[in-house]
Amino acid sequence: MTLALLLLAGLFLPLYPLSILPNALLQGQLSAELGKGSEWRRAPAFKMTLLLVFPMIGVGLATLAMRVGAPDARLLTLFGVWGGITSVLYAFRLLSAKDGEIWISHLFTSALALIWIGIAYGVDPLLPAIGLSVSLLPLVFLLEQLTQRFGIARSGLYPGLCCRMPWFSHLFVLAVLTAIAVPFSPSFFAVAALAFGGVAADEVVVLLPICLSWLLWTWAGVNLLTGIVWGIPRDDLVYRDLDPQRAIGVGGGMVVLGLFGILLVEVAL
Amino acid sequence: MIAYAAYLLPILGLVSACVVLVSAERLGERVSGISVGFSLAIFVLALGLFIEQVALGHGQLATLGISLFSLYVDSLSALMALAVSTISLIVHLYSRRYMRDDPAYTRFFVLLDAINAMIMLMVLAGDLLTLLLAWHSIGIILYFLLNHDTRREAANRYAFWTLITHRIGDLPLMAAAALLYYSYGTLSIPVIFDAIAADPSRTSVFGLPITETVGMLVLLAAFAKSAQFPFHTWLPYTMEGPTPVSALMHAGIVNSGGFLINRFAPVFVQTDSVLQIALLIGLVTAIMGSVMMLMQSDIKKALGYSTMGQMGYMVMECGLGAFSLAIFHLIAHGVFKATLFLDSGSLIARARKDPNLPEGEIYKFMVERKAPKPPLSWVVFAGITIAVPLAIVVAAHQVVDEGFLSHQGAIILLLFGWITGAQTLFFVYKIGGEQPFKLLGYVILSFALVILTYVLVGHTIDTLLYPDPAFREALYRAASLPAPLFTLLMLVLVTLIAAGWLLVFWSTARQEPLTRRYRDLYLAIYALMSREFYIADLYGRLAGSMLARSRRLNALMRWV
């Protein structure tokens, strides 16, 4: 029963190969296969809901598994190692992702798989899971804005947006930084909470995947910025910047996220 | 109370960034005045803090009642805050005019203020998480400053190199912080240091002592930030950013490694074999940086490699146990390198207007390759070259601190002082000139003054930062090698260096340069160095291969 619950949780806190399903959902691949009438599954609201709800369900199932029967420490370590490998695998694959939907889904999997390290080594997983998932929300919103303007959110197709869409670009930079766990974002504090909390049990198993994934996220984040924000803008496109009021609203949301991060670390450590 | 006043140092920087951002549209280019004003206020405050701290003597911790954002004000942080605010003020003043016509004028000043705030937070951090946060943020903001010209591919590429190297350095620091938190159950830096002093024998990964593991991780973090081999490639290539950013980076940010090693001195003092690694890496970096500097024809790139060499020397000083000398070195280097960088911009502009070089002795020697006849027999000059600097260096140290020569680290530093002096005298011999003895006199006098000042100020900073003589002794002891090995090493080094000089003197006197005699070897080494030992190429290949493998893996897994 415990094993079944943990495996089920592996669908929501993605563990490879169970991660294929949430990835396909986040990339809208399943909706395309289901045909007409399922376009709502590509909508950002649906993706944001998935990003928020999946980790909650995963953490809930993992907690239930712990309560149902105290799992063997070796089993938990196995899940911790599995989570670490999944995280590094998806972080590595993130390096070559150019499509916005693929980028978000791979980062989501890489980040949330780290929660297993927390679960395996006695760190309360709820706040880090929330921190890692909410950090992706601004980027999902802004990638959707790109899709609305250019038909697709993809790195390399319309570089140099900072010269043509400054409001959008400033927010996009902040959103990418928030997603890849730079300081003051909830994901930074979530990663710190996992590392600081889990290190007591096994230094190498905890720190190695966290550090590797974190490094690869940075590289992937810069790749995304290079293909969208930096460079020489194309002249054959029509650019429409974000409305300043809306941009200020999103920026305010990011400040709130930063404050949430500080709260997270206060509670976690 | 003064510890709480220290909060103003990072806060004022952040406030300045925000005010510049919101006032830019209304004030236009005058907005830089706000930034300069705040910078001046920060400098005055840092000066006051330093004076107060010197009077107070012991460190103070200020907290906000949460685990984050506590500040620790001691002699090290107060001195560093003063140095940072001085360099920042100079850079701000220079940037006002230099960046005037730049379209991204506002963004530049916002980022400049933000990075200064983060550097202040780093030097004043009182807990591990704040230190990590600031350490991390510096790399991120520097990426945007270096990528100032967003349209240039080269600027973007080299800014990425910088960011990824800095991130590589962030990770060991996070690991060190996590291990310390696990071992001692607190994030507070002074509390951890007290606990380490009381119980240094705790173990961590693979049963290694926690101090050895943390010491090694801190060193790795410092190596990446301070461009030590093999993490050095980002530094000489970051000339795509505006000149003030180069100045700030080479005079301030790159010194973070020296600061970090000093901050963790209570950890290093408990180690047995970590500082020797710092010595080795610092030595390799110093030699590589200096050699590659000589290969450059671009003044800014030459300055970049010069910084690398200086950083190597700074880390080497730490590796010898002379921690406070590293701080003196980084401050002195910061001041002269900022001046050199800021001056290089106007020098390049002048050279563009008037390409004619003034024809003097150095011009004849460097450009026309005309070596005048040596003024004295090479044997006599070689004797002066080897003996005089050695006498000056030993005498200066004996005057200031008689016990100094009992430390192994001090002896190696003397060796370097001796080499530097002798090299300068050798150059006098090579260029000759109309009044070689007058020039020789000036050089010896200058060298004596420099060495005496270096020793005096170094000694003063030593007693300021580490007032406890027992702690200073322990640092030297932690850095020392077994006595027979050290003696052997010194004998080999001195013999090699002296023999090398004699050989060069002899070949110069015979007008038969070694580069002609061993032409093939010389060309092979020259080619290797002109490609910078292929290290950057190797990293480029590695990155390309990783990206290709990632693409292949994604295709194989159908991108889900």
Short mmCIF file of C-alpha atoms in Angstrom, two decimals, chain B residues 8-448:
data_model
loop_
_atom_site.label_atom_id
_atom_site.label_comp_id
_atom_site.label_asym_id
_atom_site.label_seq_id
_atom_site.Cartn_x
_atom_site.Cartn_y
_atom_site.Cartn_z
CA LEU B 8 21.84 51.66 5.83
CA LEU B 9 24.76 50.66 3.58
CA PRO B 10 22.89 48.09 1.45
CA ILE B 11 19.52 49.77 1.95
CA LEU B 12 20.73 53.13 0.60
CA GLY B 13 22.07 51.36 -2.50
CA LEU B 14 18.71 49.71 -3.14
CA VAL B 15 16.81 52.94 -2.45
CA SER B 16 19.07 54.72 -4.92
CA ALA B 17 18.33 52.07 -7.57
CA CYS B 18 14.58 52.49 -7.02
CA VAL B 19 14.69 56.31 -7.02
CA VAL B 20 16.77 56.34 -10.22
CA LEU B 21 14.29 53.97 -11.84
CA VAL B 22 11.19 56.02 -11.03
CA SER B 23 12.78 59.42 -11.66
CA ALA B 24 14.51 58.59 -14.92
CA GLU B 25 11.69 59.74 -17.19
CA ARG B 26 11.34 63.08 -15.41
CA LEU B 27 15.01 63.92 -14.84
CA GLY B 28 16.68 62.38 -17.90
CA GLU B 29 20.46 62.22 -17.65
CA ARG B 30 20.44 64.28 -14.46
CA VAL B 31 19.21 61.15 -12.73
CA SER B 32 22.81 60.03 -12.33
CA GLY B 33 23.21 62.85 -9.79
CA ILE B 34 20.89 60.93 -7.47
CA SER B 35 23.00 57.81 -7.82
CA VAL B 36 26.23 59.73 -7.16
CA GLY B 37 24.64 61.46 -4.16
CA PHE B 38 23.61 58.16 -2.60
CA SER B 39 27.05 56.76 -3.37
CA LEU B 40 28.68 59.65 -1.53
CA ALA B 41 26.35 59.15 1.44
CA ILE B 42 27.25 55.45 1.52
CA PHE B 43 30.95 56.30 1.46
CA VAL B 44 30.59 58.77 4.35
CA LEU B 45 28.60 56.22 6.31
CA ALA B 46 31.11 53.45 5.63
CA LEU B 47 33.94 55.75 6.75
CA GLY B 48 32.06 56.53 9.98
CA LEU B 49 31.39 52.85 10.52
CA PHE B 50 35.04 51.99 10.04
CA ILE B 51 36.23 54.66 12.49
CA GLU B 52 33.66 53.52 15.07
CA GLN B 53 34.63 49.89 14.58
CA VAL B 54 38.34 50.60 15.03
CA ALA B 55 37.51 52.39 18.28
CA LEU B 56 35.22 49.59 19.43
CA GLY B 57 37.54 46.71 18.58
CA HIS B 58 35.23 43.70 18.79
CA GLY B 59 32.58 42.48 16.33
CA GLN B 60 28.85 43.09 16.69
CA LEU B 61 25.87 41.21 15.32
CA ALA B 62 22.62 42.92 14.35
CA THR B 63 19.48 40.94 13.58
CA LEU B 64 15.94 41.74 12.52
CA GLY B 65 14.47 38.93 14.58
CA ILE B 66 14.31 36.57 11.60
CA SER B 67 16.88 34.04 10.39
CA LEU B 68 17.71 36.14 7.34
CA PHE B 69 19.36 39.53 6.88
CA SER B 70 21.48 39.66 10.01
CA LEU B 71 24.63 41.77 9.74
CA TYR B 72 27.99 41.23 11.38
CA VAL B 73 30.15 44.30 11.79
CA ASP B 74 33.77 43.60 12.63
CA SER B 75 37.09 45.02 11.46
CA LEU B 76 37.04 42.93 8.28
CA SER B 77 33.53 43.89 7.21
CA ALA B 78 34.01 47.56 8.15
CA LEU B 79 37.28 47.77 6.20
CA MET B 80 35.80 46.01 3.20
CA ALA B 81 32.69 48.24 3.29
CA LEU B 82 34.95 51.28 3.22
CA ALA B 83 36.99 49.90 0.32
CA VAL B 84 33.89 48.95 -1.66
CA SER B 85 32.20 52.30 -1.11
CA THR B 86 35.38 54.15 -2.18
CA ILE B 87 35.70 52.23 -5.43
CA SER B 88 31.97 52.50 -6.04
CA LEU B 89 32.08 56.28 -5.57
CA ILE B 90 34.98 56.60 -8.05
CA VAL B 91 33.15 54.45 -10.59
CA HIS B 92 29.92 56.42 -10.13
CA LEU B 93 31.67 59.75 -10.63
CA TYR B 94 33.44 58.50 -13.74
CA SER B 95 30.31 56.89 -15.19
CA ARG B 96 28.30 60.10 -15.01
CA ARG B 97 30.22 61.59 -17.92
CA TYR B 98 31.40 58.42 -19.60
CA MET B 99 27.93 56.91 -20.02
CA ARG B 100 26.19 60.19 -20.91
CA ASP B 101 25.23 59.34 -24.49
CA ASP B 102 24.38 55.76 -23.77
CA PRO B 103 20.75 54.84 -24.55
CA ALA B 104 20.61 52.49 -21.55
CA TYR B 105 21.88 55.17 -19.15
CA THR B 106 19.16 54.58 -16.54
CA ARG B 107 19.42 50.81 -16.58
CA PHE B 108 23.18 51.09 -16.08
CA PHE B 109 22.85 53.22 -12.94
CA VAL B 110 20.05 51.05 -11.53
CA LEU B 111 22.19 47.94 -11.93
CA LEU B 112 25.30 49.70 -10.63
CA ASP B 113 23.46 50.71 -7.45
CA ALA B 114 21.95 47.25 -7.08
CA ILE B 115 25.28 45.46 -7.40
CA ASN B 116 26.88 47.81 -4.88
CA ALA B 117 24.06 47.09 -2.46
CA MET B 118 24.63 43.36 -2.89
CA ILE B 119 28.39 43.67 -2.41
CA MET B 120 27.72 45.60 0.80
CA LEU B 121 25.31 42.91 1.93
CA MET B 122 27.93 40.28 1.19
CA VAL B 123 30.71 41.90 3.18
CA LEU B 124 28.39 42.63 6.10
CA ALA B 125 26.44 39.33 6.09
CA GLY B 126 25.97 37.93 9.57
CA ASP B 127 24.34 34.66 8.59
CA LEU B 128 25.09 32.01 6.02
CA LEU B 129 21.88 32.42 4.05
CA THR B 130 22.33 36.18 3.65
CA LEU B 131 25.92 35.62 2.59
CA LEU B 132 24.77 33.04 0.05
CA LEU B 133 21.98 35.28 -1.18
CA ALA B 134 24.29 38.25 -1.71
CA TRP B 135 27.10 36.12 -3.18
CA HIS B 136 24.62 34.67 -5.64
CA SER B 137 22.98 38.00 -6.53
CA ILE B 138 26.31 39.59 -7.43
CA GLY B 139 26.83 37.07 -10.24
CA ILE B 140 23.33 37.64 -11.58
CA ILE B 141 23.52 41.45 -11.60
CA LEU B 142 27.01 41.33 -13.09
CA TYR B 143 25.59 39.28 -15.97
CA PHE B 144 23.20 42.11 -16.83
CA LEU B 145 25.86 44.78 -16.45
CA LEU B 146 28.23 42.94 -18.77
CA ASN B 147 25.42 42.36 -21.25
CA HIS B 148 24.84 46.10 -21.37
CA ASP B 149 24.83 46.22 -25.16
CA THR B 150 22.00 43.76 -25.65
CA ARG B 151 22.46 43.61 -29.42
CA ARG B 152 26.06 42.38 -29.36
CA GLU B 153 26.38 38.64 -29.52
CA ALA B 154 29.88 38.73 -28.02
CA ALA B 155 28.69 40.72 -25.00
CA ASN B 156 25.95 38.18 -24.44
CA ARG B 157 28.30 35.22 -24.81
CA TYR B 158 30.93 36.49 -22.39
CA ALA B 159 28.32 37.65 -19.90
CA PHE B 160 27.05 34.08 -19.96
CA TRP B 161 30.56 32.73 -19.32
CA THR B 162 30.76 35.01 -16.31
CA LEU B 163 27.37 34.01 -14.97
CA ILE B 164 27.91 30.29 -15.33
CA THR B 165 31.34 30.45 -13.68
CA HIS B 166 29.93 32.50 -10.83
CA ARG B 167 27.11 29.98 -10.50
CA ILE B 168 29.66 27.18 -10.34
CA GLY B 169 31.16 29.10 -7.45
CA ASP B 170 27.79 29.57 -5.76
CA LEU B 171 27.20 25.86 -5.44
CA PRO B 172 30.15 24.95 -3.18
CA LEU B 173 29.28 27.89 -0.97
CA MET B 174 25.74 26.58 -0.64
CA ALA B 175 27.08 23.13 0.15
CA ALA B 176 29.44 24.61 2.77
CA ALA B 177 26.60 26.60 4.31
CA ALA B 178 24.34 23.54 4.41
CA LEU B 179 27.07 21.43 6.05
CA LEU B 180 27.79 24.09 8.66
CA TYR B 181 24.09 24.47 9.40
CA TYR B 182 23.75 20.72 9.80
CA SER B 183 26.81 20.42 12.01
CA TYR B 184 26.26 23.38 14.30
CA GLY B 185 22.48 23.93 14.05
CA THR B 186 22.60 27.66 13.37
CA LEU B 187 22.97 30.05 10.44
CA SER B 188 24.68 32.79 12.44
CA ILE B 189 28.26 33.21 11.23
CA PRO B 190 29.88 34.38 14.53
CA VAL B 191 28.03 31.70 16.51
CA ILE B 192 29.27 29.03 14.09
CA PHE B 193 32.84 30.28 14.37
CA ASP B 194 32.65 30.15 18.17
CA ALA B 195 31.29 26.61 17.95
CA ILE B 196 34.07 25.57 15.57
CA ALA B 197 36.70 26.96 17.91
CA ALA B 198 35.12 25.02 20.79
CA ASP B 199 34.66 21.77 18.85
CA PRO B 200 36.56 21.57 15.57
CA SER B 201 36.62 17.79 15.41
CA ARG B 202 33.14 17.16 13.98
CA THR B 203 33.00 15.14 10.80
CA SER B 204 30.96 15.35 7.61
CA VAL B 205 31.18 13.75 4.14
CA PHE B 206 33.02 10.40 4.12
CA GLY B 207 34.03 10.97 7.74
CA LEU B 208 36.24 13.95 6.87
CA PRO B 209 36.55 16.73 9.46
CA ILE B 210 33.91 19.37 8.83
CA THR B 211 36.56 22.10 8.79
CA GLU B 212 38.51 20.41 5.98
CA THR B 213 35.37 19.86 3.88
CA VAL B 214 33.97 23.33 4.44
CA GLY B 215 37.39 24.88 3.91
CA MET B 216 37.74 23.14 0.56
CA LEU B 217 34.22 24.17 -0.51
CA VAL B 218 34.82 27.78 0.49
CA LEU B 219 38.06 27.74 -1.48
CA LEU B 220 36.24 26.46 -4.57
CA ALA B 221 33.66 29.24 -4.25
CA ALA B 222 36.45 31.79 -3.88
CA PHE B 223 38.34 30.35 -6.87
CA ALA B 224 35.36 30.82 -9.19
CA LYS B 225 34.63 34.39 -8.08
CA SER B 226 38.31 35.37 -8.13
CA ALA B 227 39.09 33.83 -11.52
CA GLN B 228 41.52 31.19 -10.31
CA PHE B 229 42.72 28.45 -12.62
CA PRO B 230 40.76 26.64 -14.09
CA PHE B 231 37.82 29.05 -13.51
CA HIS B 232 39.66 32.03 -14.98
CA THR B 233 38.41 32.19 -18.56
CA TRP B 234 35.53 34.56 -17.88
CA LEU B 235 37.69 37.38 -16.54
CA PRO B 236 39.84 38.44 -19.51
CA TYR B 237 36.91 38.15 -21.91
CA THR B 238 34.56 40.46 -20.10
CA MET B 239 35.76 43.60 -21.83
CA GLU B 240 32.54 43.89 -23.84
CA GLY B 241 30.86 45.67 -20.94
CA PRO B 242 31.24 49.43 -20.45
CA THR B 243 34.63 50.55 -19.04
CA PRO B 244 33.17 51.52 -15.62
CA VAL B 245 31.81 47.99 -15.29
CA SER B 246 35.24 46.57 -16.09
CA ALA B 247 36.70 48.86 -13.45
CA LEU B 248 34.14 47.82 -10.86
CA MET B 249 34.59 44.16 -11.69
CA HIS B 250 38.38 44.14 -11.71
CA ALA B 251 38.71 46.44 -8.73
CA GLY B 252 35.89 45.11 -6.61
CA ILE B 253 33.89 42.03 -7.50
CA VAL B 254 36.79 39.81 -8.42
CA ASN B 255 38.25 40.42 -4.95
CA SER B 256 35.29 38.67 -3.33
CA GLY B 257 37.28 35.45 -3.14
CA GLY B 258 39.92 37.04 -0.90
CA PHE B 259 37.21 38.43 1.33
CA LEU B 260 35.44 35.08 1.57
CA ILE B 261 38.61 33.25 2.56
CA ASN B 262 39.25 35.87 5.23
CA ARG B 263 35.67 35.69 6.47
CA PHE B 264 36.11 31.95 6.97
CA ALA B 265 39.53 32.29 8.61
CA PRO B 266 38.24 30.64 11.83
CA VAL B 267 37.48 27.57 9.70
CA PHE B 268 40.81 27.59 7.85
CA VAL B 269 42.75 27.93 11.07
CA GLN B 270 41.51 24.46 12.03
CA THR B 271 42.54 22.82 8.75
CA ASP B 272 45.66 20.83 7.95
CA SER B 273 45.88 20.53 4.20
CA VAL B 274 43.43 22.97 2.60
CA LEU B 275 45.52 26.11 2.52
CA GLN B 276 48.29 24.32 0.64
CA ILE B 277 45.80 23.81 -2.20
CA ALA B 278 45.11 27.55 -2.18
CA LEU B 279 48.86 28.15 -2.42
CA LEU B 280 49.23 25.81 -5.38
CA ILE B 281 46.22 27.12 -7.31
CA GLY B 282 47.13 30.73 -6.52
CA LEU B 283 50.68 30.17 -7.72
CA VAL B 284 49.55 28.56 -10.99
CA THR B 285 47.02 31.36 -11.55
CA ALA B 286 49.57 34.08 -10.77
CA ILE B 287 52.07 32.65 -13.25
CA MET B 288 49.50 31.97 -15.96
CA GLY B 289 47.89 35.40 -15.60
CA SER B 290 51.21 37.21 -15.70
CA VAL B 291 52.51 35.24 -18.65
CA MET B 292 49.34 35.68 -20.67
CA MET B 293 49.25 39.38 -19.84
CA LEU B 294 52.57 39.71 -21.66
CA MET B 295 51.04 38.14 -24.77
CA GLN B 296 48.26 40.72 -25.20
CA SER B 297 48.27 43.68 -27.56
CA ASP B 298 44.84 44.93 -26.40
CA ILE B 299 45.36 47.13 -23.33
CA LYS B 300 42.09 46.13 -21.66
CA LYS B 301 42.70 42.44 -22.17
CA ALA B 302 46.23 42.84 -20.83
CA LEU B 303 44.74 44.51 -17.76
CA GLY B 304 42.29 41.61 -17.50
CA TYR B 305 45.08 39.06 -17.40
CA SER B 306 47.00 41.27 -15.02
CA THR B 307 44.01 41.07 -12.67
CA MET B 308 44.08 37.32 -12.99
CA GLY B 309 47.75 37.29 -11.99
CA GLN B 310 47.07 39.59 -9.04
CA MET B 311 44.15 37.46 -7.89
CA GLY B 312 46.43 34.44 -8.04
CA TYR B 313 48.89 36.27 -5.83
CA MET B 314 46.10 37.23 -3.43
CA VAL B 315 44.91 33.63 -3.09
CA MET B 316 48.50 32.52 -2.75
CA GLU B 317 48.93 34.90 0.19
CA CYS B 318 45.95 33.23 1.85
CA GLY B 319 47.50 29.86 1.07
CA LEU B 320 50.61 31.01 2.93
CA GLY B 321 48.63 31.99 6.00
CA ALA B 322 49.07 35.73 5.37
CA PHE B 323 45.31 36.38 5.34
CA SER B 324 45.43 40.04 6.20
CA LEU B 325 48.05 40.67 3.50
CA ALA B 326 45.52 39.35 1.01
CA ILE B 327 43.06 41.99 2.19
CA PHE B 328 45.69 44.70 1.88
CA HIS B 329 46.56 43.36 -1.53
CA LEU B 330 42.97 43.36 -2.74
CA ILE B 331 42.40 46.93 -1.54
CA ALA B 332 45.64 48.19 -3.10
CA HIS B 333 44.96 46.28 -6.29
CA GLY B 334 41.38 47.57 -6.36
CA VAL B 335 42.52 51.17 -6.22
CA PHE B 336 45.26 50.93 -8.84
CA LYS B 337 43.30 48.66 -11.17
CA ALA B 338 40.22 50.93 -11.08
CA THR B 339 42.48 53.85 -11.99
CA LEU B 340 44.14 51.89 -14.77
CA PHE B 341 40.84 50.76 -16.26
CA LEU B 342 39.24 54.16 -16.09
CA ASP B 343 42.36 55.67 -17.63
CA SER B 344 42.55 53.04 -20.36
CA GLY B 345 39.34 54.38 -21.90
CA SER B 346 40.75 57.89 -22.37
CA LEU B 347 44.14 56.46 -23.39
CA ILE B 348 42.51 54.51 -26.20
CA ALA B 349 40.60 57.63 -27.27
CA ARG B 350 43.85 59.67 -27.30
CA ALA B 351 45.70 56.98 -29.25
CA ARG B 352 42.94 57.01 -31.85
CA LYS B 353 43.45 60.74 -32.35
CA ASP B 354 47.25 60.71 -32.29
CA PRO B 355 48.86 57.35 -33.15
CA ASN B 356 52.43 58.68 -32.83
CA LEU B 357 54.27 57.33 -29.83
CA PRO B 358 56.73 59.58 -28.00
CA GLU B 359 60.25 58.45 -28.92
CA GLY B 360 62.14 57.69 -25.74
CA GLU B 361 64.34 54.90 -24.45
CA ILE B 362 61.44 52.54 -23.91
CA TYR B 363 60.14 53.28 -27.43
CA LYS B 364 63.52 52.38 -28.91
CA PHE B 365 63.68 49.21 -26.90
CA MET B 366 60.10 48.03 -27.34
CA VAL B 367 59.25 49.27 -30.85
CA GLU B 368 62.55 49.58 -32.69
CA ARG B 369 64.01 46.62 -30.79
CA LYS B 370 67.30 48.46 -30.35
CA ALA B 371 69.04 47.24 -27.23
CA PRO B 372 71.74 49.67 -26.10
CA LYS B 373 75.12 48.50 -24.87
CA PRO B 374 74.92 47.43 -21.22
CA PRO B 375 76.43 50.03 -18.86
CA LEU B 376 78.36 47.55 -16.68
CA SER B 377 79.78 44.09 -16.87
CA TRP B 378 76.91 41.64 -16.72
CA VAL B 379 78.49 39.89 -13.73
CA VAL B 380 78.47 43.07 -11.62
CA PHE B 381 74.93 43.97 -12.66
CA ALA B 382 73.71 40.45 -12.03
CA GLY B 383 75.20 40.69 -8.53
CA ILE B 384 73.38 43.99 -7.89
CA THR B 385 70.16 42.58 -9.29
CA ILE B 386 70.20 39.55 -7.06
CA ALA B 387 71.61 41.06 -3.85
CA VAL B 388 70.04 44.52 -3.51
CA PRO B 389 66.34 43.57 -3.64
CA LEU B 390 66.96 40.69 -1.26
CA ALA B 391 68.67 43.03 1.22
CA ILE B 392 65.84 45.57 0.99
CA VAL B 393 63.13 42.98 1.47
CA VAL B 394 64.80 41.31 4.45
CA ALA B 395 65.69 44.63 6.10
CA ALA B 396 62.15 46.01 5.71
CA HIS B 397 60.66 42.98 7.39
CA GLN B 398 63.22 42.98 10.17
CA VAL B 399 62.51 46.65 10.93
CA VAL B 400 58.73 46.13 11.23
CA ASP B 401 58.38 42.67 12.68
CA GLU B 402 61.40 40.69 13.80
CA GLY B 403 59.50 37.46 14.23
CA PHE B 404 58.11 37.65 10.74
CA LEU B 405 60.83 35.54 9.18
CA SER B 406 60.02 32.62 11.38
CA HIS B 407 56.94 31.89 9.24
CA GLN B 408 57.23 29.79 6.11
CA GLY B 409 54.60 31.93 4.38
CA ALA B 410 56.59 35.08 5.07
CA ILE B 411 59.69 33.56 3.53
CA ILE B 412 57.85 32.69 0.33
CA LEU B 413 56.39 36.19 0.18
CA LEU B 414 59.91 37.56 0.59
CA LEU B 415 60.96 35.38 -2.28
CA PHE B 416 58.29 36.96 -4.46
CA GLY B 417 59.31 40.43 -3.34
CA TRP B 418 62.86 39.58 -4.25
CA ILE B 419 61.89 38.26 -7.68
CA THR B 420 59.82 41.37 -8.42
CA GLY B 421 62.63 43.71 -7.44
CA ALA B 422 65.27 41.77 -9.31
CA GLN B 423 63.09 41.64 -12.41
CA THR B 424 62.72 45.42 -12.35
CA LEU B 425 66.48 45.87 -12.04
CA PHE B 426 67.05 43.44 -14.86
CA PHE B 427 64.79 45.56 -17.05
CA VAL B 428 66.98 48.59 -16.25
CA TYR B 429 69.97 46.58 -17.41
CA LYS B 430 68.22 45.61 -20.62
CA ILE B 431 66.98 49.04 -21.67
CA GLY B 432 70.22 50.74 -20.61
CA GLY B 433 69.69 54.37 -21.67
CA GLU B 434 71.79 57.51 -21.33
CA GLN B 435 71.85 57.63 -17.52
CA PRO B 436 71.53 54.02 -16.38
CA PHE B 437 72.89 54.61 -12.87
CA LYS B 438 70.46 57.43 -12.20
CA LEU B 439 67.61 55.19 -13.35
CA LEU B 440 68.98 52.35 -11.24
CA GLY B 441 69.05 54.61 -8.18
CA TYR B 442 65.44 55.70 -8.74
CA VAL B 443 64.31 52.11 -9.15
CA ILE B 444 66.08 50.95 -5.99
CA LEU B 445 64.69 53.89 -4.00
CA SER B 446 61.17 53.29 -5.29
CA PHE B 447 61.43 49.60 -4.61
CA ALA B 448 62.65 50.23 -1.06
#
